[in-house]
Coordinates of C-alpha atoms in Angstrom, one line a residue:
I1 CA 77.2 148.4 104.0
N2 CA 77.6 145.0 102.0
F3 CA 77.8 142.0 104.2
G4 CA 78.5 139.8 101.0
G5 CA 76.5 137.5 98.7
H6 CA 74.7 134.3 99.8
M7 CA 76.2 131.0 100.2
A8 CA 75.9 129.4 96.9
G9 CA 75.2 125.9 98.5
P10 CA 75.9 123.4 101.6
Q11 CA 79.3 123.7 102.7
P12 CA 81.7 120.8 102.5
G13 CA 81.2 118.3 105.5
M14 CA 77.5 119.3 105.8
P15 CA 74.9 116.6 105.2
G16 CA 73.8 116.7 101.7
A17 CA 76.7 118.4 100.5
F18 CA 77.3 118.7 96.7
P19 CA 80.4 119.4 94.7
A20 CA 81.2 123.2 94.7
A21 CA 80.4 124.9 91.3
P22 CA 83.4 125.5 89.1
A23 CA 85.2 128.6 89.8
S24 CA 83.9 130.3 86.5
M25 CA 80.4 129.7 87.8
A26 CA 80.8 130.9 91.5
G27 CA 79.0 133.8 92.8
P28 CA 80.7 137.3 93.4
P29 CA 83.7 136.9 96.5
Q30 CA 82.2 137.9 99.7
K31 CA 83.0 141.6 100.7
K32 CA 84.2 142.7 103.9
M33 CA 82.4 145.4 105.9
D34 CA 83.9 148.8 104.7
L35 CA 84.6 150.5 107.9
D36 CA 85.3 153.8 106.1
S37 CA 81.5 153.8 105.2
I38 CA 80.7 153.9 108.9
P39 CA 79.4 157.5 109.7
S40 CA 82.0 159.1 112.2
T41 CA 80.1 159.9 115.7
T42 CA 82.1 163.3 116.1
Q43 CA 81.5 164.2 112.4
V44 CA 77.7 163.6 112.6
I45 CA 77.5 165.7 115.7
Q46 CA 79.5 168.4 114.1
D47 CA 77.3 168.6 111.0
D48 CA 74.1 168.7 113.2
R49 CA 75.5 171.6 114.8
V50 CA 76.3 173.3 111.9
Q51 CA 73.0 172.7 110.3
H52 CA 71.0 173.5 113.5
G53 CA 73.0 175.2 116.1
G54 CA 71.4 178.6 117.1
Q55 CA 68.1 177.9 114.9
I56 CA 64.8 177.8 116.2
F57 CA 63.1 174.3 116.0
C58 CA 59.3 175.0 115.4
T59 CA 57.1 171.8 116.5
N60 CA 54.4 172.3 114.0
T61 CA 55.2 169.3 111.7
R62 CA 54.0 165.7 112.5
G63 CA 56.9 163.5 112.9
Q64 CA 59.8 166.0 112.3
V65 CA 63.0 164.5 113.7
P66 CA 64.6 167.0 116.1
P67 CA 68.3 168.1 116.1
L68 CA 70.7 166.4 118.5
V69 CA 70.7 166.5 122.1
T70 CA 74.6 167.7 121.7
T71 CA 73.1 170.7 119.8
D72 CA 72.3 174.1 121.0
F73 CA 69.2 175.1 119.5
T74 CA 65.9 177.1 120.7
V75 CA 62.4 175.4 120.8
Q76 CA 59.4 177.0 119.9
D77 CA 56.3 175.1 121.0
Q78 CA 53.6 175.2 118.1
G79 CA 51.5 172.1 119.0
N80 CA 53.9 169.3 120.0
A81 CA 56.1 169.0 122.9
S82 CA 59.5 170.1 122.8
P83 CA 62.2 167.5 122.4
R84 CA 63.6 168.5 125.7
F85 CA 60.5 166.9 127.3
M86 CA 59.9 164.2 125.0
R87 CA 62.1 162.3 122.2
C88 CA 61.1 158.8 120.4
T89 CA 63.5 156.2 119.1
T90 CA 61.8 156.8 115.4
Y91 CA 59.6 159.7 114.6
S92 CA 58.0 157.5 111.7
L93 CA 56.3 154.2 113.4
P94 CA 56.0 151.1 111.2
C95 CA 52.2 150.6 110.0
T96 CA 52.3 146.9 111.4
A97 CA 53.6 144.8 114.0
E98 CA 55.2 142.7 111.2
L99 CA 57.2 145.4 109.9
A100 CA 58.3 146.7 113.2
K101 CA 59.6 143.2 113.8
Q102 CA 61.4 143.0 110.8
C103 CA 63.0 146.7 111.1
Q104 CA 64.3 145.6 114.6
V105 CA 64.1 149.1 115.9
P106 CA 62.6 149.5 119.2
L107 CA 59.4 151.5 119.6
A108 CA 59.9 153.8 122.7
A109 CA 59.8 157.3 124.0
V110 CA 62.2 159.0 126.4
I111 CA 60.1 161.5 128.4
K112 CA 61.7 164.1 130.9
P113 CA 58.4 165.7 132.1
L114 CA 59.9 168.4 134.3
A115 CA 63.1 169.1 131.9
R116 CA 64.7 172.3 132.4
L117 CA 64.0 174.9 129.9
P118 CA 66.7 177.4 128.8
K119 CA 65.6 181.2 129.8
K120 CA 65.5 182.2 126.1
E121 CA 62.5 179.7 125.8
T122 CA 58.9 180.5 127.2
P123 CA 58.0 178.6 130.4
L124 CA 55.0 176.5 130.4
C125 CA 51.6 178.1 130.7
V126 CA 49.4 177.2 133.6
V127 CA 45.7 176.7 132.9
N128 CA 42.9 177.1 135.7
H129 CA 39.8 175.5 134.8
G130 CA 38.4 176.1 138.4
D131 CA 36.2 173.7 140.3
S132 CA 35.3 172.0 137.3
G133 CA 38.8 171.0 136.3
P134 CA 40.6 170.2 132.8
V135 CA 38.1 169.0 129.9
R136 CA 38.7 165.3 129.1
C137 CA 37.6 162.5 126.9
N138 CA 34.6 160.7 128.5
R139 CA 36.1 157.2 127.1
C140 CA 39.8 157.2 127.2
K141 CA 40.5 160.0 129.6
A142 CA 42.7 161.9 127.6
Y143 CA 43.2 165.5 128.3
M144 CA 42.1 168.3 126.1
C145 CA 44.9 169.0 123.6
P146 CA 45.6 170.4 120.0
F147 CA 44.5 166.9 118.6
M148 CA 41.0 167.2 119.5
Q149 CA 38.5 168.1 116.7
F150 CA 35.5 170.2 117.3
I151 CA 32.5 169.6 115.5
D152 CA 28.9 170.5 115.4
G153 CA 29.3 174.3 115.8
G154 CA 31.9 173.8 118.5
R155 CA 29.4 171.9 120.9
R156 CA 31.3 168.5 120.5
F157 CA 34.7 167.5 120.1
Q158 CA 36.0 164.2 118.5
C159 CA 39.0 162.8 120.5
G160 CA 42.0 162.4 118.5
F161 CA 43.0 159.3 120.7
C162 CA 39.9 157.0 120.6
S163 CA 37.8 159.2 118.2
C164 CA 35.1 159.1 120.7
V165 CA 32.8 162.0 120.2
N166 CA 32.0 164.4 123.3
E167 CA 30.0 167.2 124.4
V168 CA 31.6 170.4 125.2
P169 CA 30.8 171.8 128.7
D170 CA 28.8 175.2 128.5
S171 CA 31.5 176.9 130.4
Y172 CA 34.0 175.6 127.8
F173 CA 32.0 176.4 124.7
Q174 CA 33.2 178.7 121.6
H175 CA 32.4 179.4 118.1
L176 CA 34.4 178.0 115.3
D177 CA 35.9 180.0 112.5
H178 CA 35.4 179.0 108.6
L179 CA 38.1 176.7 108.9
G180 CA 36.6 174.9 111.6
R181 CA 38.8 176.1 114.6
R182 CA 37.8 177.8 117.8
V183 CA 38.0 181.4 117.6
D184 CA 39.8 181.3 121.0
L185 CA 42.5 178.7 119.6
Y186 CA 45.5 180.9 120.4
Q187 CA 44.2 182.1 123.7
R188 CA 44.1 178.6 125.1
P189 CA 47.4 177.0 125.7
E190 CA 45.7 173.4 125.9
L191 CA 44.3 174.1 122.2
S192 CA 47.7 175.6 120.5
L193 CA 50.7 174.1 122.5
G194 CA 52.4 170.6 122.8
S195 CA 53.2 171.3 126.6
Y196 CA 51.3 172.9 129.4
E197 CA 49.8 172.6 132.9
F198 CA 46.5 172.5 134.5
E199 CA 46.0 173.6 138.1
A200 CA 44.6 170.2 139.6
T201 CA 41.3 170.1 141.5
I202 CA 40.8 168.8 145.0
D203 CA 39.8 165.3 143.5
Y204 CA 43.4 165.1 142.6
C205 CA 44.7 165.4 145.9
K206 CA 45.3 162.7 148.6
K207 CA 42.5 162.1 150.7
N208 CA 41.0 165.3 148.9
H209 CA 43.0 167.5 151.0
P210 CA 45.4 170.1 149.4
P211 CA 48.8 169.0 150.0
N212 CA 51.4 170.8 152.6
P213 CA 55.0 172.1 151.1
P214 CA 57.7 169.3 151.1
A215 CA 60.4 169.0 153.4
Y216 CA 64.1 168.0 153.0
I217 CA 65.8 165.7 155.9
F218 CA 69.6 165.5 155.8
M219 CA 70.7 162.2 157.6
I220 CA 74.5 161.9 158.2
D221 CA 76.3 158.8 159.2
V222 CA 78.5 159.9 162.0
S223 CA 80.4 156.5 162.6
Y224 CA 84.0 156.5 163.3
N225 CA 85.5 156.8 159.5
N226 CA 83.3 159.5 158.8
I227 CA 84.3 161.7 161.6
K228 CA 88.1 160.7 161.4
S229 CA 88.1 161.5 157.5
G230 CA 86.5 164.6 158.0
L231 CA 83.7 163.8 155.7
V232 CA 81.0 164.7 158.7
K233 CA 82.6 168.4 158.8
M234 CA 82.8 169.1 155.4
I235 CA 79.1 168.2 154.8
C236 CA 78.0 170.3 157.8
E237 CA 80.2 173.3 156.5
E238 CA 78.6 173.0 153.0
L239 CA 75.1 172.8 154.4
K240 CA 75.6 176.1 156.2
T241 CA 75.6 177.8 152.9
L242 CA 73.7 175.6 150.4
L243 CA 70.4 175.7 152.6
E244 CA 70.0 179.3 151.8
K245 CA 69.8 178.2 148.2
L246 CA 66.7 175.8 148.5
P247 CA 64.7 175.6 145.4
R248 CA 61.9 178.1 145.3
E249 CA 59.0 178.9 142.7
E250 CA 59.5 181.7 140.3
G251 CA 58.7 185.2 141.9
M252 CA 59.1 183.7 145.4
E253 CA 61.9 185.6 147.8
N254 CA 62.4 182.1 150.2
S255 CA 61.5 178.5 149.6
P256 CA 58.7 177.1 151.2
I257 CA 60.7 173.6 151.8
K258 CA 61.2 172.8 155.5
V259 CA 64.4 171.0 156.7
G260 CA 65.2 168.6 159.2
F261 CA 68.4 167.1 160.6
V262 CA 69.3 163.4 161.9
T263 CA 72.7 161.7 162.5
Y264 CA 73.2 158.3 163.0
N265 CA 75.5 155.2 163.7
K266 CA 73.8 152.2 165.3
V267 CA 71.3 154.5 167.0
L268 CA 69.6 157.8 165.5
H269 CA 69.9 161.1 166.7
F270 CA 67.1 163.6 166.1
Y271 CA 67.4 167.3 166.7
N272 CA 65.0 169.9 167.6
V273 CA 65.8 173.3 165.9
K274 CA 62.8 175.1 166.6
S275 CA 63.5 179.0 166.0
S276 CA 62.8 179.9 169.9
L277 CA 65.3 177.8 171.1
A278 CA 68.9 179.1 172.1
Q279 CA 70.6 175.9 171.2
P280 CA 69.6 172.7 169.4
Q281 CA 68.5 169.6 171.6
M282 CA 69.2 166.2 170.8
M283 CA 66.9 163.1 171.1
V284 CA 68.1 159.6 170.9
V285 CA 66.2 156.5 169.5
S286 CA 68.1 153.2 170.3
D287 CA 65.1 151.1 169.4
T288 CA 65.8 150.6 165.8
A289 CA 63.2 147.8 165.3
E290 CA 60.3 149.7 165.8
M291 CA 61.1 153.2 164.5
F292 CA 59.5 156.2 165.6
I293 CA 59.9 160.0 165.6
P294 CA 60.4 161.1 169.1
L295 CA 59.3 165.0 168.5
L296 CA 57.2 166.8 166.1
D297 CA 57.4 170.2 166.8
G298 CA 60.8 171.6 166.0
F299 CA 61.8 168.7 163.8
L300 CA 61.1 169.9 160.5
V301 CA 61.2 174.0 160.3
N302 CA 61.5 176.8 158.0
Y303 CA 65.3 177.6 157.3
Q304 CA 64.8 181.2 157.2
E305 CA 63.4 181.3 160.8
S306 CA 65.5 178.7 162.3
S307 CA 68.9 179.8 160.6
A308 CA 70.7 180.7 163.6
V309 CA 69.9 177.4 165.5
I310 CA 70.6 175.3 162.5
A311 CA 74.1 177.0 162.1
N312 CA 74.7 176.2 165.8
L313 CA 73.9 172.6 165.3
L314 CA 75.9 172.2 162.0
G315 CA 79.1 173.4 163.7
Q316 CA 78.5 171.5 167.1
I317 CA 77.9 168.1 165.2
P318 CA 81.6 167.4 164.2
D319 CA 82.6 168.1 167.8
M320 CA 79.7 166.1 169.4
F321 CA 80.8 163.1 167.9
A322 CA 84.8 163.6 167.7
D323 CA 85.7 160.9 170.2
T324 CA 83.4 158.3 168.9
N325 CA 84.6 154.7 168.5
E326 CA 81.5 153.3 167.2
S327 CA 82.0 151.9 163.5
E328 CA 78.7 150.0 163.0
T329 CA 75.9 151.5 161.4
V330 CA 72.3 150.9 160.3
F331 CA 70.4 152.0 157.1
A332 CA 67.0 150.8 156.8
P333 CA 65.8 152.5 160.3
V334 CA 67.3 155.7 159.1
I335 CA 65.0 155.3 156.0
Q336 CA 62.0 154.4 157.9
A337 CA 62.7 157.4 160.1
G338 CA 62.3 159.6 157.4
V339 CA 59.0 157.8 156.1
E340 CA 57.5 158.2 159.6
A341 CA 58.5 161.8 159.8
F342 CA 57.0 162.8 156.6
K343 CA 53.9 160.7 157.9
A344 CA 53.6 162.6 160.9
A345 CA 53.9 166.2 159.3
E346 CA 51.5 165.0 156.4
C347 CA 53.8 166.3 153.8
S348 CA 56.1 164.8 151.2
G349 CA 59.8 165.2 150.7
K350 CA 63.3 163.9 150.3
L351 CA 65.9 162.1 152.4
F352 CA 69.7 163.3 151.7
I353 CA 71.5 160.4 153.2
F354 CA 75.1 160.3 153.5
H355 CA 76.7 156.8 154.3
S356 CA 79.7 155.0 154.2
S357 CA 79.6 151.4 155.1
M358 CA 77.8 148.1 154.9
P359 CA 74.9 148.1 157.4
T360 CA 75.8 145.5 159.8
A361 CA 74.5 146.6 163.2
D362 CA 71.9 144.3 164.6
A363 CA 68.9 146.0 163.0
P364 CA 66.0 145.7 160.2
G365 CA 68.0 145.9 156.9
R366 CA 71.2 144.3 157.9
L367 CA 73.2 143.0 155.0
K368 CA 75.5 140.1 154.7
N369 CA 78.9 140.2 152.7
R370 CA 78.2 138.8 149.3
D371 CA 81.6 139.8 147.8
D372 CA 82.2 136.4 146.6
K373 CA 85.4 136.2 144.0
K374 CA 84.4 132.6 143.1
L375 CA 81.2 133.8 141.1
V376 CA 83.1 136.5 139.0
N377 CA 83.0 135.0 135.5
T378 CA 80.5 132.3 136.2
E379 CA 76.6 132.2 135.4
K380 CA 75.9 133.2 138.9
E381 CA 77.9 136.6 138.7
K382 CA 74.7 138.3 138.2
T383 CA 73.5 137.4 141.5
L384 CA 76.2 140.0 143.0
F385 CA 74.0 142.7 141.3
Q386 CA 70.7 141.7 142.2
P387 CA 69.4 143.2 145.6
Q388 CA 69.0 140.8 148.5
K389 CA 65.1 140.3 149.1
S390 CA 64.8 142.0 152.4
V391 CA 63.2 144.8 154.1
Y392 CA 64.2 147.2 151.5
E393 CA 61.3 146.0 149.1
Q394 CA 58.7 146.7 151.2
L395 CA 60.5 150.1 152.5
S396 CA 60.6 150.9 148.8
K397 CA 56.7 150.7 148.6
D398 CA 55.9 152.5 151.9
C399 CA 58.4 155.7 150.6
V400 CA 56.3 155.7 147.1
L401 CA 53.0 155.5 149.3
T402 CA 54.1 158.5 151.7
G403 CA 56.0 160.7 148.9
C404 CA 59.6 159.9 150.4
C405 CA 62.4 160.3 147.9
V406 CA 65.6 159.0 148.9
D407 CA 69.1 160.1 147.4
L408 CA 72.0 158.2 148.5
F409 CA 75.5 159.6 148.9
L410 CA 78.0 156.8 149.4
F411 CA 81.5 157.0 150.6
P412 CA 82.7 153.3 150.8
S413 CA 86.1 152.3 151.8
Q414 CA 85.6 148.6 151.3
Y415 CA 82.7 146.6 149.9
V416 CA 79.1 147.4 150.3
D417 CA 76.0 145.8 149.0
L418 CA 75.2 148.5 146.7
A419 CA 72.5 146.5 144.9
S420 CA 70.6 146.1 148.1
M421 CA 71.3 149.6 149.5
A422 CA 70.2 151.5 146.2
D423 CA 67.0 149.4 145.9
V424 CA 65.2 152.0 147.7
T425 CA 66.5 154.8 145.7
S426 CA 65.9 153.1 142.3
H427 CA 62.0 152.9 142.9
T428 CA 61.6 156.4 144.5
G429 CA 62.9 158.9 142.0
G430 CA 66.0 159.2 143.7
S431 CA 69.4 159.4 142.5
V432 CA 72.7 157.4 144.0
Y433 CA 76.1 159.0 144.2
K434 CA 79.4 157.0 145.1
Y435 CA 82.8 158.2 145.9
N436 CA 85.1 155.7 146.3
N437 CA 88.1 157.8 147.5
F438 CA 86.6 160.9 149.3
L439 CA 89.8 162.8 149.9
V440 CA 90.2 162.7 146.2
H441 CA 86.5 163.4 144.9
G442 CA 85.6 165.7 147.8
E443 CA 85.1 168.5 145.4
H444 CA 83.1 166.4 143.1
F445 CA 80.7 165.5 146.1
L446 CA 80.2 169.2 146.8
R447 CA 79.2 169.8 143.3
D448 CA 77.1 167.1 143.0
L449 CA 75.5 168.0 146.5
R450 CA 74.8 171.7 145.5
K451 CA 73.2 170.2 142.0
D452 CA 70.9 168.0 143.8
V453 CA 69.9 170.3 146.6
Q454 CA 68.9 173.1 144.2
K455 CA 67.4 171.4 141.3
S456 CA 63.7 171.9 140.6
I457 CA 61.5 169.2 141.5
G458 CA 58.1 167.7 142.0
F459 CA 56.7 165.2 144.5
E460 CA 54.2 162.6 144.9
A461 CA 54.2 162.1 141.1
V462 CA 51.9 159.7 139.0
M463 CA 52.5 159.7 135.4
R464 CA 50.3 157.9 132.7
V465 CA 51.0 157.8 129.2
R466 CA 48.3 157.4 126.5
T467 CA 48.4 156.7 122.8
S468 CA 46.0 156.8 119.7
T469 CA 44.4 153.5 118.6
G470 CA 46.8 150.9 117.1
F471 CA 49.6 150.9 119.8
R472 CA 50.0 151.1 123.4
A473 CA 52.5 151.7 126.2
T474 CA 53.7 148.3 127.7
D475 CA 56.9 148.5 129.5
F476 CA 58.3 151.5 131.5
Y477 CA 62.0 151.9 132.8
G478 CA 63.4 154.2 135.3
A479 CA 63.6 155.0 138.9
I480 CA 60.2 154.2 139.4
H481 CA 57.4 152.0 141.1
M482 CA 54.4 150.4 139.5
N483 CA 51.6 148.9 141.4
N484 CA 49.5 148.3 137.8
T485 CA 50.4 148.3 134.2
T486 CA 49.5 151.8 133.8
D487 CA 50.5 154.1 136.5
V488 CA 54.2 155.1 136.9
E489 CA 54.4 156.5 140.6
M490 CA 57.4 158.3 141.7
A491 CA 58.0 159.9 145.3
A492 CA 59.8 162.6 143.4
V493 CA 60.7 163.7 140.0
D494 CA 63.2 166.4 139.4
C495 CA 64.3 168.1 136.3
D496 CA 67.1 165.4 135.4
K497 CA 64.8 162.4 135.6
A498 CA 63.6 160.8 132.5
V499 CA 61.4 157.5 132.1
T500 CA 61.9 155.5 129.1
V501 CA 58.5 153.9 127.8
E502 CA 58.1 150.9 125.2
F503 CA 55.3 150.7 122.6
K504 CA 53.9 147.5 121.1
H505 CA 51.3 147.3 118.4
D506 CA 47.4 146.4 118.7
D507 CA 46.5 147.0 115.5
T508 CA 47.6 148.3 111.9
L509 CA 48.3 152.3 112.2
S510 CA 47.4 154.4 109.3
V511 CA 49.8 156.5 107.3
E512 CA 47.0 159.2 106.9
S513 CA 46.1 159.7 110.5
G514 CA 49.7 159.3 112.1
A515 CA 50.2 158.2 115.9
L516 CA 49.6 160.2 118.9
I517 CA 51.1 160.1 122.3
Q518 CA 50.0 162.2 125.5
C519 CA 52.1 161.9 128.6
A520 CA 50.2 163.3 132.1
L521 CA 52.0 163.7 135.0
L522 CA 50.5 164.7 138.3
Y523 CA 52.5 166.0 140.9
T524 CA 53.1 168.4 143.7
T525 CA 55.1 171.8 143.4
I526 CA 57.4 172.9 145.8
S527 CA 54.9 175.4 147.2
G528 CA 52.3 172.4 147.6
Q529 CA 50.3 173.1 144.9
R530 CA 48.9 170.0 142.8
R531 CA 49.2 170.3 139.1
L532 CA 48.9 168.3 135.7
R533 CA 51.6 168.8 133.5
I534 CA 50.6 167.6 129.8
H535 CA 53.0 166.7 126.9
N536 CA 51.5 165.8 123.5
L537 CA 53.4 164.3 120.5
S538 CA 52.3 163.7 116.9
L539 CA 54.5 160.9 114.7
N540 CA 54.3 159.9 111.3
C541 CA 53.6 156.2 110.6
S542 CA 55.1 154.3 107.5
S543 CA 55.3 151.1 105.5
Q544 CA 58.6 151.5 104.1
L545 CA 61.6 150.4 106.3
S546 CA 63.6 153.3 104.8
E547 CA 61.3 155.6 106.2
V548 CA 61.5 154.2 109.6
Y549 CA 65.4 154.3 109.7
R550 CA 65.6 157.5 108.3
S551 CA 63.5 159.1 111.1
S552 CA 65.3 157.1 114.0
E553 CA 66.9 159.1 116.7
T554 CA 70.1 157.4 117.9
D555 CA 70.2 159.3 121.4
S556 CA 67.0 157.8 122.4
L557 CA 67.8 154.4 121.1
I558 CA 71.2 154.0 123.3
N559 CA 68.7 155.6 126.2
F560 CA 66.1 152.6 125.4
F561 CA 69.1 149.7 125.2
A562 CA 70.7 150.9 128.2
K563 CA 67.8 150.9 130.5
S564 CA 66.1 147.8 128.9
G565 CA 69.0 145.5 128.6

């Protein structure tokens, strides 16, 4: 695109202006942007589908730009992570910080560590190294991957990230072939694939104790509006069938996830649904300032064992509160109750909160109406979208520490301070769903709820991104919490959650050796097993701006701009 020639000299009226040159000596006239030369988005998408649709994308080439996210293709892992797990804003990094500044292309990766794979693609291999755990670099702590170079007859390996030479443990030793490769290269996923998992040792577990299976707690606002609108009845009816479809590991008949139920308005109602009971039992907590769990045994239960009692409870809840006149609600104590429940059960889990109004009851987390129309279109308008500094900030930290993820389903009929109420969700790996008109969007809500409950998920997640020398990860964007500059913490991470990572130069990058990225995610599976999921990616480096632009990936760029802005 030609934006026109340079100005011939200072313009009239500017200090130091000089007479304009005669028309015959003037430069070429400025050209307008040719709108027809701008690529058509739909045409680019269509062309990519024609070129790559139905094809196999092999990941054996460094810096290979993948097909667009809108294209249906099959990935074959041959040493680099699938683009379903990791995409970069450019697959050819500028060699220097100066070049990066000049090209104006942000250096970032969009990482979706637990992304769902199509059935026609091979699931990730799980590697068990026993009590010794996975082999790592002694200096930078990178995990064994295809970028490690074995030397000295296989007795040592050189780290591809920091170049440190490490001794190979005796239990991991293997001879090299005539090309310098281990003879068991294709028998070990961590040496030949871009993505794989390690079974974590006890050292990777909290308090050096294996984790318990997680739990889901369904917390329903039973205030006046929700009862009269039929929302509570709809939720209860849906849960009767939805709980049979809780996520489970491959090959498992039943889900190991436990379930619990809470209803609330200005007080909280806990339910004992132990399988030995003929009818569910309710316990009320009215002291919301000092939240506690009134029962342990019978609150979090296995659905298959207690299905009859749970069905009774879900049938009774709408009738139980049919005559309520209570319109005030609490919110922060509801989340605190979930945190205390997970602490008592020594497990992690997720809260599904169905809420409809501003928490105005006299309790921790009470919010004030900030819907000030005078601030709209002024410098202070942004304050309306910033959370109120309150108990929610500390509550977010407590949730992450406990492994409590919060999903919020919101049904407002008037103003609610969403910025403050969603603060906990945005730091725990959760999601916010908002339906302004429940009667119109009822089916939409049910579809969202079904997908949210059934999706694959990991808990108590900690992610770290390592890079080869010359650049490093500096900023992280997503529904995350960070206590330091390197560890990304999430109470839970599901198959739809992505973290965007920005990189900056430390030194000059080499065109010959390229650049390496390794993402390591430590998490707890649905069955309560601690695992390490590793994703590796190799990129090109270039001193040419044209190559940086040619290797750029639009979807990742848009993702970065949307999150970092």
